[in-house]
């Protein structure tokens, strides 16, 4: 491995290093070693001096697991069409990316958090928050995945990942992982352009078709005196495979006069109950535009101001395909039908159609010093705004619904969040002194409003009508933190810190139209918590480091979990999915690590454990007043996770030019206490936490035939897992199931000339058909042509 800039050794080991006056802990995948100059500093395991480049925003001194990948490694080894692809081969990480350009369900999972828990990880770009804490997972007819679209693969200079909540500088959402994208900032004039195309042949149930798209990206940048700037633009056109399916339970009623249809596909539910699959839904055809402007000004050699303006938009058509055909061969979408002699009734919205129009804008401003002296400081602020966010959905049957008719309009305009931070670094004895202290104040504010209106005329063009539901509210987190890295003896280092947090929820409301008895305004809440952190490292020998980290994390309920109700349904008029009295999740996480330098590689073994109380999941409890089961987001008493992670990264393994990185993770994550249930009281106790597999593994082998040609083979594996709290979904290989998988990827990259580069890759080479509620892409071919000036 090498860092994204010049380094003195092959590996940047994940303890600490000096980067632009800051300590940088990183471990990245294998990469050729740069030349070692005579004046390079001597190598010391766990410490690496980086002489130039852009500093990470990750904590500067924590001796814990931090891994990374550089721009060069991404370009050579990964078929990266979206920014989240950079995380593809990281140990224990998975992004639920369902198709290229997936902007609304690509949730990050980590060691002890599944792909339904977006609020249990943090994603940043140049220190600007991209994680969406307006909600958690997918709910309320909307999504809360990180805003990956605000970073393109061509912008990335480096990606670093901190595992676990061991830095006091981050809120409790860091319990799973903190991801930091560092994007390019030129030191001289540069220009880049990239064209790519992709396609997959997708066969599942009654779907047999090709889906694909194209991507174009261009960027310019320069540094003129004290000014530097960078501009990037990207357009992605993508057609994804069906992601959901129209299904029905088997009927026992004999057909009498109904329209006879064929084409239904027999299958099994996640509980192995027979059903029929009638068609493919949620096929997105999307055009996404991204634009980014970054400007920096150096007030002095040690003080820099930076501003970032990001814009992302999408125009998306969501279509459906019926497998059913009448005797004339025409598609059938609704009404009474006869299938194999049994009677069925197809609802008008069984094959849904919708149109989305979204425009999101991001601002980031920071002023920071870099004196490398006794004191450095930073002031940073960011704003993320849903400038336009509309989803128009049909309420009538196809094919008429393709041209209009009644429907709904969901509008989230004005939703968003903002952050403010004041940070300081105090080095009383200098950069190499015994103490280096980090401290600061942070304020994060979130505002959510989801207004869903009925449209009686033309859902494609008419304005909002009567209110179907109107929900929203605000949360705010104000924090102060401090931590001290203390080298108290030769070979020993400890970091002690704490985070004090005040959380407030306010302005919550649910509205189901004028005069509805369930319209509610909620009282404000305010709570205070303290989260201590501690870490210790010991240089056991010249080639081995031992590390231990522990920390508490408090993950507060999001606005969507507190106030995001749905329209009352059923006999009981108070069945909402929100709960304004949810308790925050409280986790204690610990890891013990041994790292050994093997000369041309680094081996890491990490034991981790996490004990989480009051985890937030949707489940049922019995309401004796209403005399019914109430389903909503609730607190699960306690989830315990114990696991082991082994990771290796090496250069020139067995022969010169052959690089290898890989990992294996074992995690036993179980529900130990829970008052709620799925079907019957007690049915979740001892069961596995949803979407946290027991086993997972990655491998990446890259061979440099010569300086111009590199070939890469990658593999990813995940074992059996469940989606439900009671683990009753025993069939993962079906719609709504969560299955195991084993996929292989290949990439060949050729440097045609100094300025031109071509690459050809295949993801899911073995065409493994696997699920995470939705079906993942099948074998996908990617071709790229890149120009660098």
mmCIF file of N, CA and C in Angstrom, residues 58-136:
data_model
loop_
_atom_site.group_PDB
_atom_site.id
_atom_site.type_symbol
_atom_site.label_atom_id
_atom_site.label_comp_id
_atom_site.label_asym_id
_atom_site.label_seq_id
_atom_site.Cartn_x
_atom_site.Cartn_y
_atom_site.Cartn_z
ATOM 1 N N UNK A 58 -10.533 12.325 9.546
ATOM 2 C CA UNK A 58 -10.690 11.338 10.604
ATOM 3 C C UNK A 58 -9.818 11.711 11.792
ATOM 4 N N UNK A 59 -10.094 11.136 12.968
ATOM 5 C CA UNK A 59 -9.346 11.506 14.173
ATOM 6 C C UNK A 59 -7.856 11.288 13.994
ATOM 7 N N UNK A 60 -7.074 12.122 14.613
ATOM 8 C CA UNK A 60 -5.654 12.175 14.305
ATOM 9 C C UNK A 60 -4.799 11.235 15.133
ATOM 10 N N UNK A 61 -5.330 10.701 16.228
ATOM 11 C CA UNK A 61 -4.443 9.989 17.140
ATOM 12 C C UNK A 61 -4.981 8.662 17.669
ATOM 13 N N UNK A 62 -6.178 8.247 17.296
ATOM 14 C CA UNK A 62 -6.783 7.070 17.928
ATOM 15 C C UNK A 62 -6.105 5.792 17.448
ATOM 16 N N UNK A 63 -5.499 5.006 18.352
ATOM 17 C CA UNK A 63 -4.892 3.731 17.951
ATOM 18 C C UNK A 63 -5.953 2.633 17.841
ATOM 19 N N UNK A 64 -6.674 2.654 16.746
ATOM 20 C CA UNK A 64 -7.733 1.673 16.527
ATOM 21 C C UNK A 64 -7.761 1.326 15.050
ATOM 22 N N UNK A 65 -8.730 0.542 14.610
ATOM 23 C CA UNK A 65 -8.753 0.069 13.229
ATOM 24 C C UNK A 65 -9.223 1.166 12.284
ATOM 25 N N UNK A 66 -8.346 1.575 11.401
ATOM 26 C CA UNK A 66 -8.671 2.504 10.328
ATOM 27 C C UNK A 66 -8.062 1.954 9.048
ATOM 28 N N UNK A 67 -8.871 1.812 8.006
ATOM 29 C CA UNK A 67 -8.381 1.319 6.731
ATOM 30 C C UNK A 67 -8.726 2.307 5.635
ATOM 31 N N UNK A 68 -8.012 2.212 4.525
ATOM 32 C CA UNK A 68 -8.229 3.181 3.468
ATOM 33 C C UNK A 68 -7.859 2.644 2.108
ATOM 34 N N UNK A 69 -8.267 3.378 1.087
ATOM 35 C CA UNK A 69 -7.940 3.046 -0.287
ATOM 36 C C UNK A 69 -7.684 4.361 -1.017
ATOM 37 N N UNK A 70 -6.721 4.371 -1.927
ATOM 38 C CA UNK A 70 -6.331 5.586 -2.610
ATOM 39 C C UNK A 70 -6.946 5.668 -4.003
ATOM 40 N N UNK A 71 -6.836 6.842 -4.596
ATOM 41 C CA UNK A 71 -7.350 7.056 -5.950
ATOM 42 C C UNK A 71 -6.717 6.082 -6.932
ATOM 43 N N UNK A 72 -5.404 5.896 -6.850
ATOM 44 C CA UNK A 72 -4.724 4.997 -7.775
ATOM 45 C C UNK A 72 -5.231 3.574 -7.644
ATOM 46 N N UNK A 73 -5.465 3.136 -6.430
ATOM 47 C CA UNK A 73 -5.956 1.778 -6.207
ATOM 48 C C UNK A 73 -7.373 1.595 -6.724
ATOM 49 N N UNK A 74 -8.219 2.601 -6.542
ATOM 50 C CA UNK A 74 -9.585 2.529 -7.061
ATOM 51 C C UNK A 74 -9.555 2.425 -8.580
ATOM 52 N N UNK A 75 -8.752 3.281 -9.228
ATOM 53 C CA UNK A 75 -8.696 3.280 -10.687
ATOM 54 C C UNK A 75 -8.162 1.967 -11.236
ATOM 55 N N UNK A 76 -7.207 1.363 -10.551
ATOM 56 C CA UNK A 76 -6.591 0.149 -11.067
ATOM 57 C C UNK A 76 -7.399 -1.108 -10.773
ATOM 58 N N UNK A 77 -8.103 -1.166 -9.651
ATOM 59 C CA UNK A 77 -8.625 -2.453 -9.189
ATOM 60 C C UNK A 77 -10.132 -2.539 -9.041
ATOM 61 N N UNK A 78 -10.869 -1.429 -9.109
ATOM 62 C CA UNK A 78 -12.299 -1.457 -8.796
ATOM 63 C C UNK A 78 -13.106 -0.896 -9.963
ATOM 64 N N UNK A 79 -14.157 -1.606 -10.338
ATOM 65 C CA UNK A 79 -15.106 -1.094 -11.322
ATOM 66 C C UNK A 79 -16.027 -0.097 -10.613
ATOM 67 N N UNK A 80 -15.584 1.134 -10.502
ATOM 68 C CA UNK A 80 -16.260 2.138 -9.689
ATOM 69 C C UNK A 80 -17.126 3.033 -10.569
ATOM 70 N N UNK A 81 -18.426 2.797 -10.547
ATOM 71 C CA UNK A 81 -19.367 3.657 -11.252
ATOM 72 C C UNK A 81 -20.052 4.641 -10.313
ATOM 73 N N UNK A 82 -20.052 4.342 -9.017
ATOM 74 C CA UNK A 82 -20.591 5.225 -7.990
ATOM 75 C C UNK A 82 -19.575 5.334 -6.864
ATOM 76 N N UNK A 83 -19.663 6.413 -6.089
ATOM 77 C CA UNK A 83 -18.654 6.647 -5.053
ATOM 78 C C UNK A 83 -18.621 5.538 -4.019
ATOM 79 N N UNK A 84 -19.764 4.914 -3.724
ATOM 80 C CA UNK A 84 -19.783 3.856 -2.712
ATOM 81 C C UNK A 84 -19.047 2.606 -3.157
ATOM 82 N N UNK A 85 -18.761 2.485 -4.459
ATOM 83 C CA UNK A 85 -18.012 1.324 -4.932
ATOM 84 C C UNK A 85 -16.599 1.280 -4.359
ATOM 85 N N UNK A 86 -16.078 2.415 -3.925
ATOM 86 C CA UNK A 86 -14.752 2.443 -3.326
ATOM 87 C C UNK A 86 -14.683 1.590 -2.062
ATOM 88 N N UNK A 87 -15.832 1.294 -1.452
ATOM 89 C CA UNK A 87 -15.874 0.524 -0.203
ATOM 90 C C UNK A 87 -16.068 -0.972 -0.451
ATOM 91 N N UNK A 88 -16.074 -1.387 -1.708
ATOM 92 C CA UNK A 88 -16.508 -2.735 -2.084
ATOM 93 C C UNK A 88 -15.714 -3.843 -1.396
ATOM 94 N N UNK A 89 -14.393 -3.652 -1.196
ATOM 95 C CA UNK A 89 -13.551 -4.726 -0.663
ATOM 96 C C UNK A 89 -13.027 -4.425 0.737
ATOM 97 N N UNK A 90 -13.620 -3.453 1.421
ATOM 98 C CA UNK A 90 -13.219 -3.188 2.801
ATOM 99 C C UNK A 90 -13.696 -4.313 3.709
ATOM 100 N N UNK A 91 -12.922 -4.665 4.726
ATOM 101 C CA UNK A 91 -13.365 -5.694 5.658
ATOM 102 C C UNK A 91 -14.686 -5.317 6.328
ATOM 103 N N UNK A 92 -15.622 -6.256 6.355
ATOM 104 C CA UNK A 92 -16.864 -6.180 7.136
ATOM 105 C C UNK A 92 -17.849 -5.130 6.654
ATOM 106 N N UNK A 93 -17.592 -4.472 5.519
ATOM 107 C CA UNK A 93 -18.510 -3.449 5.030
ATOM 108 C C UNK A 93 -19.298 -3.966 3.831
ATOM 109 N N UNK A 94 -20.535 -3.501 3.715
ATOM 110 C CA UNK A 94 -21.373 -3.786 2.555
ATOM 111 C C UNK A 94 -22.293 -2.599 2.331
ATOM 112 N N UNK A 95 -22.372 -2.137 1.087
ATOM 113 C CA UNK A 95 -23.359 -1.134 0.700
ATOM 114 C C UNK A 95 -24.415 -1.832 -0.141
ATOM 115 N N UNK A 96 -25.679 -1.680 0.247
ATOM 116 C CA UNK A 96 -26.771 -2.345 -0.478
ATOM 117 C C UNK A 96 -27.090 -1.547 -1.754
ATOM 118 N N UNK A 97 -26.183 -1.620 -2.698
ATOM 119 C CA UNK A 97 -26.356 -0.937 -3.978
ATOM 120 C C UNK A 97 -27.082 -1.874 -4.933
ATOM 121 N N UNK A 98 -28.310 -1.525 -5.311
ATOM 122 C CA UNK A 98 -29.172 -2.430 -6.072
ATOM 123 C C UNK A 98 -28.977 -2.301 -7.578
ATOM 124 N N UNK A 99 -28.498 -1.170 -8.030
ATOM 125 C CA UNK A 99 -28.238 -0.949 -9.451
ATOM 126 C C UNK A 99 -27.312 0.256 -9.550
ATOM 127 N N UNK A 100 -26.704 0.462 -10.699
ATOM 128 C CA UNK A 100 -25.798 1.589 -10.876
ATOM 129 C C UNK A 100 -26.596 2.883 -10.808
ATOM 130 N N UNK A 101 -26.176 3.775 -9.911
ATOM 131 C CA UNK A 101 -26.908 5.016 -9.683
ATOM 132 C C UNK A 101 -27.960 4.909 -8.606
ATOM 133 N N UNK A 102 -27.929 3.868 -7.776
ATOM 134 C CA UNK A 102 -28.930 3.685 -6.716
ATOM 135 C C UNK A 102 -28.809 4.816 -5.698
ATOM 136 N N UNK A 103 -29.746 5.754 -5.743
ATOM 137 C CA UNK A 103 -29.658 6.942 -4.897
ATOM 138 C C UNK A 103 -30.542 6.866 -3.655
ATOM 139 N N UNK A 104 -31.372 5.835 -3.532
ATOM 140 C CA UNK A 104 -32.320 5.873 -2.427
ATOM 141 C C UNK A 104 -32.340 4.647 -1.515
ATOM 142 N N UNK A 105 -31.562 3.616 -1.817
ATOM 143 C CA UNK A 105 -31.540 2.447 -0.939
ATOM 144 C C UNK A 105 -30.134 1.958 -0.622
ATOM 145 N N UNK A 106 -29.102 2.654 -1.063
ATOM 146 C CA UNK A 106 -27.728 2.169 -0.905
ATOM 147 C C UNK A 106 -27.232 2.462 0.512
ATOM 148 N N UNK A 107 -27.636 1.608 1.445
ATOM 149 C CA UNK A 107 -27.325 1.796 2.871
ATOM 150 C C UNK A 107 -26.072 1.007 3.233
ATOM 151 N N UNK A 108 -25.248 1.606 4.049
ATOM 152 C CA UNK A 108 -23.993 0.999 4.491
ATOM 153 C C UNK A 108 -24.217 0.145 5.734
ATOM 154 N N UNK A 109 -23.699 -1.091 5.701
ATOM 155 C CA UNK A 109 -23.699 -1.938 6.894
ATOM 156 C C UNK A 109 -22.265 -2.171 7.343
ATOM 157 N N UNK A 110 -22.111 -2.547 8.605
ATOM 158 C CA UNK A 110 -20.768 -2.719 9.178
ATOM 159 C C UNK A 110 -20.740 -3.976 10.035
ATOM 160 N N UNK A 111 -19.768 -4.077 10.913
ATOM 161 C CA UNK A 111 -19.574 -5.323 11.663
ATOM 162 C C UNK A 111 -20.818 -5.776 12.407
ATOM 163 N N UNK A 112 -21.474 -4.857 13.110
ATOM 164 C CA UNK A 112 -22.602 -5.222 13.966
ATOM 165 C C UNK A 112 -23.852 -4.426 13.625
ATOM 166 N N UNK A 113 -23.950 -3.956 12.385
ATOM 167 C CA UNK A 113 -25.114 -3.191 11.938
ATOM 168 C C UNK A 113 -25.469 -3.639 10.532
ATOM 169 N N UNK A 114 -26.767 -3.882 10.292
ATOM 170 C CA UNK A 114 -27.199 -4.376 9.005
ATOM 171 C C UNK A 114 -27.559 -3.273 8.030
ATOM 172 N N UNK A 115 -27.993 -3.678 6.832
ATOM 173 C CA UNK A 115 -28.304 -2.722 5.774
ATOM 174 C C UNK A 115 -29.658 -2.045 5.963
ATOM 175 N N UNK A 116 -30.315 -2.259 7.093
ATOM 176 C CA UNK A 116 -31.518 -1.501 7.422
ATOM 177 C C UNK A 116 -31.249 -0.383 8.393
ATOM 178 N N UNK A 117 -29.991 -0.231 8.822
ATOM 179 C CA UNK A 117 -29.640 0.729 9.870
ATOM 180 C C UNK A 117 -28.706 1.804 9.333
ATOM 181 N N UNK A 118 -29.230 2.698 8.516
ATOM 182 C CA UNK A 118 -28.398 3.763 7.951
ATOM 183 C C UNK A 118 -27.917 4.747 8.998
ATOM 184 N N UNK A 119 -28.623 4.858 10.136
ATOM 185 C CA UNK A 119 -28.240 5.826 11.164
ATOM 186 C C UNK A 119 -27.120 5.316 12.064
ATOM 187 N N UNK A 120 -26.603 4.103 11.783
ATOM 188 C CA UNK A 120 -25.520 3.556 12.601
ATOM 189 C C UNK A 120 -24.177 3.585 11.859
ATOM 190 N N UNK A 121 -24.014 4.555 10.989
ATOM 191 C CA UNK A 121 -22.728 4.810 10.353
ATOM 192 C C UNK A 121 -22.700 6.276 9.955
ATOM 193 N N UNK A 122 -21.496 6.789 9.659
ATOM 194 C CA UNK A 122 -21.342 8.189 9.287
ATOM 195 C C UNK A 122 -20.524 8.265 8.000
ATOM 196 N N UNK A 123 -21.005 9.059 7.049
ATOM 197 C CA UNK A 123 -20.309 9.244 5.778
ATOM 198 C C UNK A 123 -20.062 10.734 5.573
ATOM 199 N N UNK A 124 -18.801 11.085 5.295
ATOM 200 C CA UNK A 124 -18.397 12.473 5.082
ATOM 201 C C UNK A 124 -17.678 12.591 3.740
ATOM 202 N N UNK A 125 -17.738 13.786 3.173
ATOM 203 C CA UNK A 125 -16.908 14.144 2.031
ATOM 204 C C UNK A 125 -16.205 15.446 2.370
ATOM 205 N N UNK A 126 -14.892 15.397 2.494
ATOM 206 C CA UNK A 126 -14.105 16.569 2.895
ATOM 207 C C UNK A 126 -14.642 17.176 4.182
ATOM 208 N N UNK A 127 -15.066 16.317 5.098
ATOM 209 C CA UNK A 127 -15.569 16.785 6.384
ATOM 210 C C UNK A 127 -17.012 17.226 6.373
ATOM 211 N N UNK A 128 -17.690 17.197 5.225
ATOM 212 C CA UNK A 128 -19.095 17.590 5.121
ATOM 213 C C UNK A 128 -19.965 16.346 5.255
ATOM 214 N N UNK A 129 -20.964 16.399 6.127
ATOM 215 C CA UNK A 129 -21.786 15.240 6.415
ATOM 216 C C UNK A 129 -22.686 14.888 5.232
ATOM 217 N N UNK A 130 -22.574 13.638 4.740
ATOM 218 C CA UNK A 130 -23.438 13.119 3.691
ATOM 219 C C UNK A 130 -24.466 12.126 4.235
ATOM 220 N N UNK A 131 -24.260 11.617 5.424
ATOM 221 C CA UNK A 131 -25.248 10.719 6.020
ATOM 222 C C UNK A 131 -26.533 11.488 6.296
ATOM 223 N N UNK A 132 -27.651 10.789 6.128
ATOM 224 C CA UNK A 132 -28.972 11.409 6.237
ATOM 225 C C UNK A 132 -29.638 10.928 7.519
ATOM 226 N N UNK A 133 -29.590 11.747 8.570
ATOM 227 C CA UNK A 133 -30.179 11.370 9.849
ATOM 228 C C UNK A 133 -31.568 11.962 10.045
ATOM 229 N N UNK A 134 -32.263 12.241 8.944
ATOM 230 C CA UNK A 134 -33.672 12.602 9.023
ATOM 231 C C UNK A 134 -34.519 11.374 9.346
ATOM 232 N N UNK A 135 -33.981 10.206 9.051
ATOM 233 C CA UNK A 135 -34.655 8.958 9.352
ATOM 234 C C UNK A 135 -33.650 7.835 9.380
ATOM 235 N N UNK A 136 -34.137 6.623 9.459
ATOM 236 C CA UNK A 136 -33.260 5.449 9.516
ATOM 237 C C UNK A 136 -33.782 4.393 8.555
#
